XYZ file of C-alpha atoms in Angstrom:
716
model
C 122.080 95.397 92.116
C 119.963 92.281 92.752
C 119.197 89.491 90.516
C 116.236 87.410 90.254
C 116.247 84.157 88.896
C 113.032 82.452 87.826
C 111.078 85.169 90.015
C 112.846 84.566 92.977
C 115.427 87.430 94.652
C 119.348 86.825 94.948
C 121.837 88.767 96.794
C 122.849 92.497 95.862
C 124.972 94.969 96.959
C 123.005 97.813 98.918
C 122.690 101.343 96.748
C 125.107 102.932 99.415
C 127.865 100.521 98.497
C 127.761 100.766 94.599
C 130.735 102.034 92.580
C 130.177 104.012 89.377
C 129.697 102.409 85.999
C 130.697 105.362 84.113
C 128.070 107.496 82.651
C 124.850 108.011 84.465
C 123.515 104.635 82.937
C 120.134 104.670 84.412
C 119.158 108.261 83.365
C 120.661 108.255 80.169
C 118.561 105.003 79.698
C 115.516 106.594 80.381
C 115.504 109.876 78.650
C 116.507 107.764 75.672
C 113.463 105.527 75.999
C 111.004 108.691 77.254
C 112.250 110.386 73.991
C 112.064 107.296 71.465
C 108.063 106.955 72.424
C 107.397 110.644 73.219
C 106.721 109.852 76.882
C 106.303 112.786 79.382
C 107.239 110.956 82.587
C 108.981 107.636 83.782
C 111.041 106.143 86.631
C 113.406 103.621 86.777
C 112.836 100.822 89.644
C 115.956 98.498 91.211
C 115.614 95.534 93.120
C 116.328 95.708 96.764
C 119.432 94.009 98.219
C 118.420 91.617 100.685
C 114.355 91.945 100.179
C 111.559 91.394 97.356
C 111.423 95.296 97.267
C 111.351 97.660 93.860
C 112.839 100.841 94.929
C 112.896 103.921 92.682
C 116.365 104.781 91.213
C 115.578 107.962 88.885
C 112.404 109.624 87.800
C 112.094 111.971 84.999
C 109.516 114.348 84.182
C 108.025 114.915 87.201
C 108.824 115.589 90.554
C 109.528 112.469 92.709
C 106.759 113.619 95.399
C 104.017 112.482 92.789
C 105.348 108.828 93.319
C 106.063 109.278 96.920
C 103.468 106.336 98.038
C 105.632 103.773 95.128
C 109.104 104.762 96.100
C 109.506 101.485 97.864
C 106.998 98.554 96.626
C 106.980 95.118 97.329
C 106.974 92.647 94.421
C 103.637 91.176 95.480
C 102.037 94.339 95.616
C 98.858 95.463 92.981
C 100.525 97.793 91.141
C 102.076 97.663 87.376
C 105.789 97.879 88.062
C 105.613 95.011 90.207
C 103.372 93.009 88.160
C 105.707 93.442 85.174
C 108.640 92.147 86.874
C 106.339 89.024 88.316
C 105.102 88.277 85.217
C 108.217 89.290 82.756
C 105.685 91.481 80.702
C 104.609 94.558 79.653
C 101.782 96.092 81.425
C 99.823 98.785 79.766
C 97.297 100.564 81.433
C 95.269 102.701 78.488
C 93.996 105.558 80.759
C 92.070 106.921 83.702
C 89.189 104.233 83.490
C 91.467 101.301 82.696
C 93.895 102.593 86.011
C 90.804 102.840 88.382
C 89.313 99.321 87.366
C 92.792 97.461 87.319
C 94.556 99.576 90.091
C 91.922 101.195 92.447
C 95.160 102.367 94.723
C 96.896 104.260 92.035
C 93.744 105.620 90.612
C 92.896 106.869 94.193
C 95.772 108.938 94.475
C 96.231 110.008 91.390
C 93.231 110.385 89.382
C 93.818 111.932 86.280
C 94.060 111.065 82.503
C 97.162 109.525 81.830
C 98.399 106.472 80.035
C 101.151 104.154 81.927
C 103.836 101.365 80.641
C 105.474 99.038 83.042
C 108.224 96.821 81.853
C 110.536 94.441 83.640
C 114.168 95.105 83.099
C 115.053 91.706 82.618
C 117.478 89.074 80.784
C 116.443 85.325 80.359
C 117.772 84.551 83.781
C 117.772 87.584 85.873
C 115.774 90.490 86.628
C 117.153 93.746 87.933
C 114.030 95.981 88.107
C 111.440 97.500 86.219
C 110.687 100.848 84.274
C 107.438 102.787 84.049
C 106.682 105.570 81.381
C 103.849 107.765 80.926
C 101.656 109.550 78.394
C 99.205 112.344 78.133
C 95.520 111.159 78.434
C 95.374 111.844 74.967
C 97.197 109.118 74.077
C 95.854 106.196 71.905
C 94.072 103.476 74.102
C 96.100 100.915 72.410
C 99.818 100.825 72.431
C 101.431 100.989 69.209
C 103.587 98.309 67.523
C 106.281 101.067 67.461
C 106.064 102.117 70.735
C 106.158 98.709 72.443
C 109.076 97.229 70.148
C 110.997 100.559 71.374
C 110.159 100.143 75.037
C 110.903 96.170 74.820
C 114.323 96.650 73.189
C 115.289 99.516 75.376
C 114.901 97.524 78.667
C 116.525 94.457 77.254
C 119.304 96.655 76.631
C 119.737 98.489 80.050
C 119.206 94.729 81.665
C 122.348 93.674 79.319
C 124.191 96.440 80.391
C 123.269 96.099 84.191
C 124.460 92.296 83.941
C 127.833 93.339 82.511
C 128.116 95.931 85.136
C 126.986 93.707 87.993
C 129.735 91.052 85.951
C 132.476 93.544 86.635
C 131.277 94.162 90.399
C 130.662 98.028 89.031
C 126.846 98.484 89.826
C 125.718 102.441 89.348
C 125.798 104.957 91.749
C 122.545 106.652 92.880
C 121.742 109.513 90.137
C 119.793 112.559 90.260
C 116.333 112.785 88.949
C 115.863 114.266 85.446
C 113.269 117.015 86.457
C 113.833 120.284 84.428
C 114.946 123.023 86.455
C 113.181 126.575 86.095
C 113.180 127.592 82.416
C 113.690 130.949 83.510
C 115.038 132.786 86.732
C 117.117 134.957 88.584
C 116.565 137.755 90.880
C 115.355 139.929 88.054
C 112.633 137.585 87.337
C 112.684 138.327 83.615
C 111.208 136.593 80.799
C 114.383 136.576 78.703
C 114.726 139.638 76.527
C 113.647 143.275 78.241
C 111.350 143.862 75.529
C 109.179 140.732 76.082
C 109.293 141.312 79.900
C 107.637 144.858 78.823
C 105.272 143.066 76.644
C 104.033 140.863 79.454
C 104.188 143.666 82.173
C 101.942 145.313 80.046
C 98.855 142.902 80.036
C 95.762 143.287 82.101
C 95.729 139.894 83.571
C 98.141 137.861 85.700
C 100.725 135.621 84.161
C 103.382 133.357 86.295
C 105.825 130.605 85.252
C 106.077 127.593 87.239
C 109.050 125.113 86.988
C 107.939 121.265 87.419
C 108.131 121.391 91.101
C 105.586 124.464 91.066
C 107.866 127.157 92.085
C 107.415 130.542 90.559
C 110.175 131.273 87.882
C 108.555 134.674 86.747
C 105.667 136.632 88.021
C 104.260 139.876 86.094
C 103.147 142.958 87.955
C 99.638 142.292 87.292
C 99.981 138.553 89.073
C 101.427 140.290 92.055
C 98.848 142.774 92.422
C 96.065 140.421 92.129
C 97.480 138.257 94.099
C 98.386 140.562 96.831
C 102.186 139.279 97.436
C 105.079 141.348 95.788
C 107.034 139.685 92.810
C 110.457 139.397 95.326
C 108.244 137.008 97.747
C 106.856 134.795 95.058
C 110.059 133.812 92.849
C 111.515 130.475 93.829
C 108.553 129.247 95.905
C 105.664 127.436 95.152
C 102.359 129.215 94.553
C 100.489 127.096 97.292
C 103.361 127.931 99.636
C 103.883 131.400 99.108
C 100.243 132.609 99.522
C 98.368 131.551 102.573
C 94.736 131.579 101.107
C 96.131 129.163 98.236
C 97.502 126.512 100.658
C 95.052 124.153 100.269
C 95.500 120.535 98.793
C 92.778 121.068 96.362
C 94.675 123.872 94.481
C 97.908 121.978 94.547
C 95.634 119.209 93.164
C 95.081 121.117 89.840
C 98.742 121.694 89.071
C 99.261 117.999 89.936
C 96.401 117.250 87.214
C 97.868 119.423 84.902
C 101.193 117.784 84.824
C 100.152 114.123 85.085
C 97.745 114.725 82.233
C 99.284 117.480 80.362
C 95.939 118.986 79.864
C 94.840 122.254 80.762
C 93.250 122.513 84.258
C 91.919 125.615 86.333
C 90.362 126.663 89.362
C 88.757 129.507 91.323
C 90.152 130.895 94.708
C 88.720 133.262 97.369
C 91.526 135.819 98.015
C 90.052 137.191 101.681
C 88.078 139.088 102.116
C 85.918 138.573 99.192
C 87.496 138.813 95.693
C 87.302 135.695 93.463
C 90.115 134.916 91.294
C 90.469 132.303 88.178
C 93.562 130.747 87.814
C 94.113 128.592 84.499
C 97.187 126.379 84.300
C 98.737 125.479 80.899
C 101.325 122.715 81.261
C 104.151 121.378 79.370
C 106.827 118.931 79.706
C 109.448 121.936 80.783
C 107.065 123.668 83.280
C 103.695 125.389 83.689
C 102.158 128.503 82.558
C 99.193 130.347 84.940
C 97.101 132.920 83.649
C 94.981 134.916 86.785
C 92.283 136.697 86.277
C 89.090 138.190 88.243
C 86.633 135.582 88.368
C 83.321 136.839 86.523
C 80.653 134.787 88.196
C 81.378 133.226 91.522
C 77.506 133.504 92.957
C 76.611 129.780 91.744
C 79.551 128.523 92.815
C 79.265 126.350 95.690
C 82.696 125.631 96.825
C 83.987 127.988 99.558
C 88.101 128.498 99.702
C 89.862 127.404 102.573
C 89.716 129.853 105.431
C 93.111 131.979 105.992
C 93.338 130.176 109.611
C 93.044 126.253 108.109
C 96.086 124.265 109.046
C 98.089 123.300 105.868
C 97.601 120.312 104.132
C 100.339 118.360 102.678
C 99.030 116.062 99.298
C 102.242 113.497 99.518
C 101.078 112.482 102.899
C 97.249 112.382 101.975
C 98.065 110.456 98.940
C 100.296 108.288 100.702
C 97.807 107.346 103.371
C 95.137 106.946 100.686
C 97.138 104.339 98.626
C 97.898 102.212 101.635
C 94.200 102.455 102.513
C 93.398 101.157 99.103
C 95.551 98.217 99.774
C 94.001 97.204 103.274
C 90.502 97.317 101.925
C 91.746 94.237 99.636
C 92.182 92.131 102.755
C 89.839 89.684 103.509
C 90.952 87.768 106.424
C 93.590 88.513 109.384
C 96.462 86.695 107.303
C 95.724 88.903 104.430
C 96.108 92.046 106.543
C 99.239 90.922 108.131
C 100.642 89.987 104.911
C 99.071 93.728 103.218
C 100.553 95.724 105.925
C 104.280 93.578 105.313
C 103.932 94.160 101.765
C 102.863 97.981 101.620
C 103.186 99.685 104.993
C 106.752 98.416 105.861
C 108.408 99.330 102.842
C 106.741 102.566 102.448
C 107.804 103.734 106.462
C 111.075 102.203 106.133
C 110.886 99.777 108.849
C 112.193 96.095 108.836
C 109.978 94.075 110.790
C 106.128 93.625 111.623
C 104.103 92.321 114.465
C 100.442 92.673 114.674
C 99.024 91.582 118.267
C 95.553 90.958 119.216
C 93.965 89.864 122.564
C 91.773 87.281 123.325
C 90.747 86.711 127.119
C 92.820 89.183 128.765
C 95.987 87.949 127.191
C 97.894 88.962 124.229
C 97.791 86.954 120.751
C 100.276 87.135 118.095
C 98.080 87.398 114.930
C 101.388 87.443 112.485
C 104.854 88.588 112.023
C 107.309 89.217 109.484
C 111.061 90.167 109.334
C 112.086 88.424 112.442
C 114.499 85.881 111.683
C 114.022 83.834 114.957
C 109.965 83.744 115.140
C 110.532 82.291 118.909
C 111.517 86.025 119.700
C 107.647 87.120 118.728
C 105.820 84.127 119.558
C 106.927 83.981 123.278
C 104.607 87.154 123.486
C 101.606 84.975 122.854
C 99.571 84.278 125.692
C 101.067 87.048 127.766
C 98.652 88.710 130.249
C 97.756 92.234 129.480
C 98.390 93.424 132.822
C 102.102 92.653 131.778
C 104.460 95.822 131.364
C 105.160 95.610 127.798
C 104.983 98.165 125.506
C 102.556 96.023 123.230
C 99.844 95.371 125.895
C 100.401 98.963 127.316
C 99.600 100.444 123.760
C 96.496 97.746 123.131
C 94.794 98.533 126.989
C 95.598 102.255 126.558
C 95.153 103.309 123.071
C 98.141 105.366 123.322
C 100.905 104.917 120.572
C 104.341 104.673 121.569
C 107.622 105.654 119.792
C 111.277 104.162 121.044
C 114.134 105.970 118.852
C 116.895 103.982 120.349
C 117.226 100.449 122.519
C 118.310 102.395 125.416
C 115.019 104.393 125.770
C 112.790 101.380 125.232
C 114.885 99.433 127.920
C 114.544 102.357 130.375
C 110.781 102.411 130.503
C 110.025 98.968 129.833
C 112.976 96.761 131.741
C 111.479 93.332 130.827
C 112.261 93.866 127.266
C 115.946 93.372 128.582
C 115.349 89.806 128.755
C 114.001 89.520 125.414
C 116.179 91.580 122.628
C 115.013 91.265 119.451
C 118.071 92.523 117.404
C 116.434 95.735 116.246
C 116.829 99.092 117.271
C 113.677 101.192 117.012
C 110.038 100.904 117.398
C 106.767 102.271 116.917
C 103.772 100.439 118.912
C 100.453 101.624 117.280
C 97.286 100.800 119.164
C 94.765 99.623 116.878
C 91.396 101.309 117.919
C 88.360 100.393 115.799
C 84.611 101.184 116.579
C 85.807 102.984 119.810
C 87.384 99.511 121.112
C 91.000 98.455 121.128
C 91.690 95.549 118.095
C 95.139 95.085 118.541
C 98.680 96.495 118.381
C 100.868 96.915 115.399
C 104.520 96.747 116.156
C 107.099 98.137 113.141
C 110.432 97.540 114.132
C 113.657 99.502 112.694
C 117.184 97.989 112.508
C 118.813 101.089 113.310
C 118.419 103.982 115.594
C 115.235 105.907 114.167
C 113.721 109.270 115.363
C 110.237 109.680 114.752
C 109.328 113.178 114.159
C 106.120 114.861 114.708
C 104.459 114.382 111.158
C 105.498 110.844 110.842
C 104.079 110.414 114.262
C 100.970 111.554 112.849
C 101.153 109.698 109.748
C 101.905 106.600 111.629
C 99.091 107.097 113.548
C 96.664 107.502 110.972
C 97.927 104.173 109.462
C 97.024 102.520 112.785
C 93.712 103.747 112.683
C 93.265 102.440 108.860
C 94.890 99.028 109.588
C 92.384 98.561 113.014
C 89.516 98.886 110.506
C 90.922 96.516 108.163
C 91.460 93.934 110.960
C 88.068 94.425 112.589
C 86.553 93.483 109.173
C 89.015 90.663 108.556
C 88.228 89.104 112.262
C 84.795 89.485 111.407
C 85.409 87.711 108.078
C 87.492 84.928 109.641
C 84.757 84.276 112.383
C 82.281 83.806 109.703
C 84.632 81.846 107.423
C 85.044 79.302 110.633
C 81.294 79.230 110.762
C 80.634 78.495 107.111
C 83.490 75.760 106.926
C 82.248 74.135 110.317
C 78.698 74.128 109.012
C 79.697 72.859 105.437
C 82.041 69.842 107.187
C 79.400 68.886 109.180
C 76.873 68.428 106.367
C 78.689 66.663 103.846
C 80.260 63.139 104.772
C 83.360 62.881 106.616
C 84.392 59.706 104.729
C 83.142 57.637 102.088
C 82.070 53.769 103.406
C 83.831 50.848 101.314
C 82.117 49.444 98.938
C 82.269 45.748 97.354
C 83.304 46.010 93.401
C 83.311 49.792 93.690
C 86.353 52.344 94.600
C 84.878 56.096 95.249
C 86.479 59.264 95.668
C 85.239 62.739 96.365
C 86.350 66.187 96.396
C 84.518 69.245 97.681
C 85.492 72.837 97.079
C 83.724 76.041 98.216
C 83.395 79.436 96.002
C 85.989 81.723 96.574
C 83.768 84.806 96.758
C 81.216 85.607 99.703
C 80.826 83.323 102.822
C 82.378 80.391 100.981
C 79.539 78.067 101.873
C 77.050 76.988 99.469
C 74.193 73.743 98.616
C 76.649 71.387 96.655
C 76.340 67.661 98.099
C 77.580 64.074 97.635
C 76.828 60.697 98.897
C 77.602 57.186 98.930
C 75.460 55.048 100.448
C 75.677 51.126 100.862
C 72.638 48.933 100.751
C 71.384 45.425 101.152
C 72.236 42.684 98.627
C 75.781 44.278 97.493
C 74.205 47.365 95.917
C 74.892 50.810 96.623
C 73.875 54.495 95.738
C 75.522 57.421 94.773
C 74.272 60.407 94.880
C 75.195 64.385 94.041
C 73.204 67.333 94.096
C 73.597 71.364 94.109
C 70.908 73.344 95.919
C 70.385 77.145 94.695
C 72.078 79.640 96.455
C 75.246 80.251 98.422
C 74.568 80.940 102.153
C 73.238 79.315 105.230
C 69.521 78.846 103.899
C 71.174 76.669 100.831
C 73.610 74.722 103.327
C 70.692 73.780 105.647
C 68.536 72.714 102.664
C 71.392 70.800 101.410
C 71.347 68.705 104.537
C 67.639 67.975 104.675
C 67.898 66.810 100.885
C 70.848 64.527 101.865
C 69.306 63.091 104.592
C 66.131 62.835 102.955
C 67.999 60.827 100.028
C 69.774 58.650 102.500
C 66.778 57.647 104.435
C 64.551 56.852 100.982
C 67.653 54.709 99.882
C 67.798 52.831 103.182
C 64.189 52.001 102.939
C 64.481 50.484 99.424
C 62.842 52.933 97.387
C 63.738 52.905 93.288
C 66.036 55.756 91.657
C 62.743 57.109 90.357
C 60.844 56.754 93.467
C 64.187 58.612 95.629
C 63.840 61.384 93.171
C 59.841 62.019 93.339
C 60.127 61.499 97.151
C 62.786 64.105 97.642
C 60.693 66.385 95.164
C 57.802 66.268 97.464
C 59.852 66.831 100.698
C 61.346 69.618 99.243
C 57.954 71.233 97.983
C 56.272 70.615 101.114
C 59.190 72.153 103.071
C 58.087 75.692 101.541
C 61.417 76.690 100.510
C 61.877 79.099 97.428
C 64.921 77.475 96.420
C 65.559 74.154 94.036
C 67.936 71.630 93.534
C 69.176 69.724 90.779
C 70.146 66.122 91.476
C 71.589 63.154 89.921
C 71.092 59.584 91.600
C 72.689 56.186 90.918
C 71.415 52.771 92.001
C 74.811 50.692 91.751
C 75.317 46.810 91.050
C 79.053 46.369 90.699
C 78.202 42.602 90.803
C 76.253 42.518 87.305
C 78.375 45.746 86.224
C 75.326 47.668 85.898
C 74.067 51.229 87.101
C 70.520 52.335 87.100
C 70.613 56.524 87.126
C 67.870 59.467 87.643
C 68.585 62.947 86.749
C 66.464 65.906 88.115
C 68.179 68.743 85.983
C 71.822 67.916 86.812
C 74.732 68.096 84.490
C 75.263 64.390 82.860
C 78.113 62.657 83.974
C 81.323 61.245 82.179
C 81.877 57.997 81.469
C 85.334 56.443 80.758
C 85.558 52.963 79.614
C 88.524 50.692 80.201
C 89.834 51.789 76.568
C 90.186 55.221 77.523
C 87.233 56.542 75.424
C 85.497 58.932 77.183
C 81.726 60.051 76.539
C 78.949 62.038 78.099
C 76.076 60.227 79.138
C 72.802 61.697 77.608
C 70.492 60.788 80.337
C 67.026 61.336 80.448
C 65.437 63.173 83.492
C 62.916 65.364 84.917
C 62.774 68.798 86.127
C 64.885 70.588 89.219
C 63.677 69.327 92.688
C 61.179 71.604 94.064
C 59.373 73.089 91.054
C 56.801 70.565 89.872
C 54.342 68.904 92.208
C 53.962 65.761 90.040
C 57.111 65.182 87.796
C 58.430 62.159 86.458
C 62.109 61.072 86.651
C 62.704 58.242 83.845
C 65.658 55.920 84.472
C 68.486 54.693 82.243
C 70.545 51.902 82.675
C 74.254 51.786 82.139
C 77.057 49.176 81.627
C 79.656 49.730 84.519
C 82.238 46.778 83.798
C 85.459 46.727 85.687
C 87.628 49.171 84.733
C 85.072 51.954 84.079
C 85.339 55.169 85.614
C 81.901 57.452 86.190
C 82.699 61.209 86.540
C 79.923 62.837 88.802
C 80.023 66.799 89.216
C 78.362 70.243 89.732
C 78.237 72.799 87.451
C 81.016 74.673 89.544
C 83.523 72.475 87.932
C 83.004 73.208 84.293
C 81.614 76.681 84.697
C 83.450 80.050 85.010
C 83.806 83.385 83.405
C 84.596 83.466 79.952
C 84.893 79.686 79.466
C 82.608 78.172 76.971
C 81.046 74.745 78.931
C 81.540 72.668 75.877
C 84.886 73.651 75.761
C 85.192 72.768 79.456
C 83.509 69.683 79.019
C 85.752 68.646 76.233
C 88.806 69.364 78.350
C 87.971 67.263 81.268
C 87.247 64.437 78.788
C 90.339 64.899 77.336
C 92.052 64.908 80.308
C 90.051 61.746 81.960
C 91.110 59.840 78.733
C 94.673 60.728 79.270
C 94.860 60.034 83.114
C 91.965 57.744 83.846
C 94.534 54.721 84.755
C 95.963 56.852 87.917
C 94.848 56.233 91.262
C 91.306 57.780 91.964
C 92.378 60.127 94.777
C 94.856 61.595 92.364
C 92.677 61.486 89.454
C 89.964 63.831 91.473
C 92.989 66.054 92.694
C 94.160 66.461 88.594
C 90.239 67.038 87.176
C 90.035 69.666 90.032
C 93.336 71.462 89.267
C 93.126 71.329 85.413
C 89.298 72.585 85.393
C 87.512 75.798 85.196
C 87.463 75.643 89.061
C 91.176 76.024 89.138
C 90.808 79.748 88.703
C 88.619 82.361 90.563
C 85.316 80.185 91.662
C 81.915 81.832 91.451
C 80.277 78.820 92.841
C 81.279 75.563 94.776
C 82.302 72.449 93.343
C 81.490 68.710 93.991
C 83.436 65.982 92.542
C 82.335 61.976 92.958
C 84.316 59.321 91.070
C 83.394 55.937 91.262
C 85.484 53.174 89.329
C 84.101 49.522 88.997
C 86.643 46.928 89.625
C 86.747 43.121 89.876
């Protein structure tokens, strides 16, 4: 068992080395919890021995195959059990829509109406794992206080018992899942009493009883006749596995939907050559009953049944691929792709290390790696020619995957690897092909020899295609991101000039959405006679056009300042320029003429948020300046000016609206918080104060707008 202190993992004995506590601790705790809150399924996860991974230890109420994509999940994964451990709190998902909105990967694989609660199994000092339980879709949208209290108390009790067991070096052994076995069975396939079996046999429609795994434990003669398969061949087998024309994931999905939601489901299937049958599934927590009859009207039905020669599909494999595909859609840059593959795919396929290779100018380029104790082992491949006889280069250039289940096999085909051992014993080299061209190679390494059967190779190859698409998008995103940052850096001042009597500091933060380029700008311009000008503004939009216009405005303001125009004239001239350019965009602006020798500042404002002024005694007020309209709207505006005292020790805070605007945050509250922080910390060094204001503002969360901040402190 692993313990986590303050969110970090610590050492744990591996599962194979656990010794028995006594009774099946996890199973009993889970069963008791489910009974207390009337849940119909659940699972216990334990933290892995030496990695931040949750491993499913026990599942109850449903076959483990339902949760196959999440048997091993990274602690950073965006799923409820991982979130519960990270945040040390109960995570509640009220239903299908809530799941789709917050955890789209799970909703993609299990698009059924059910509610879920996930909780950490933790004491005050250590976390040992997590538990989730589920209810049918009919559960109320809110978790009741009784249910919440029972769940929290049960998890605390289990955590205490695990802590005691660990202290006594008695961690639990692996325990069997709590999935109910067949309610009825035996070679005769009877339903219980002979009379009950006779009654069911007389019914004109087919009846089957399935256990939770979907295996048939009873079928009446009418069911066998309708399906066309003897009862003896049906018993003990899954319906879709024993009947070829039902071997379609769509039909298996109806069984899964019934079990997950505990709602009745149905489907219609074609029994070759032309008979349509209706299947209606009635679930319970112990199994399912299936009613089979002839479909009365199928002429209107657009769906054609699977052909007898269609290859069988396995939903678990499809589910796993869909889940990982959903994870990769969340990746933005290349490093996001590498991290998601490490967090999601590496644990899911059981490998221990990862390398993602790309190519540049005919040479290999290491895009990222995880799991290697010595990074130099991987980085030595950086810059290696693609003509080199290495499996990574060969997979990238040929597009053919390679699987090596042992060191001997790899060394036999690629002797050059003899001089570069990496400490692993098996490898999968997956070519990453997107848009018909190779974009890289994904290398999965295994600590022990690992055979790769055909079905596993097929899954890994499919995952390679998904990774390739994500990597291609990420490389394009990174190129745009680099272009945007380069353009933004070129348009903003590289540094602020030193001024007599004025100390200055500035910060710029791009938006966290889109291309991360916007129209916010600031500048500080020294002039003659010891004066200076400060300007801050915001051009509408977050794109290259807005950034280009911002550069023109900043240049114009600097030019008008240099020739000696007064603040109101600078604003009028800039407004005229913006109109003459014919742009559909407009801009806000705040312009200051600073006279530190006389302790004065003259300000003109064009639709820009008012600045804050902190006095030497700590008092802060919002400067209610007179102002004119936004630049680029009116052809003949006036921009009145306001003179403000700026004695030594005063701090002026100029900012764009991104600093105080954030979804769900009232602007007045944000301004009040900013003023309070300025009161408390205004004496700090200006650079430190700038960092503090940005860190504790509304901008610290996800930013829908970019942020510019300019601080000015008058000094002797």
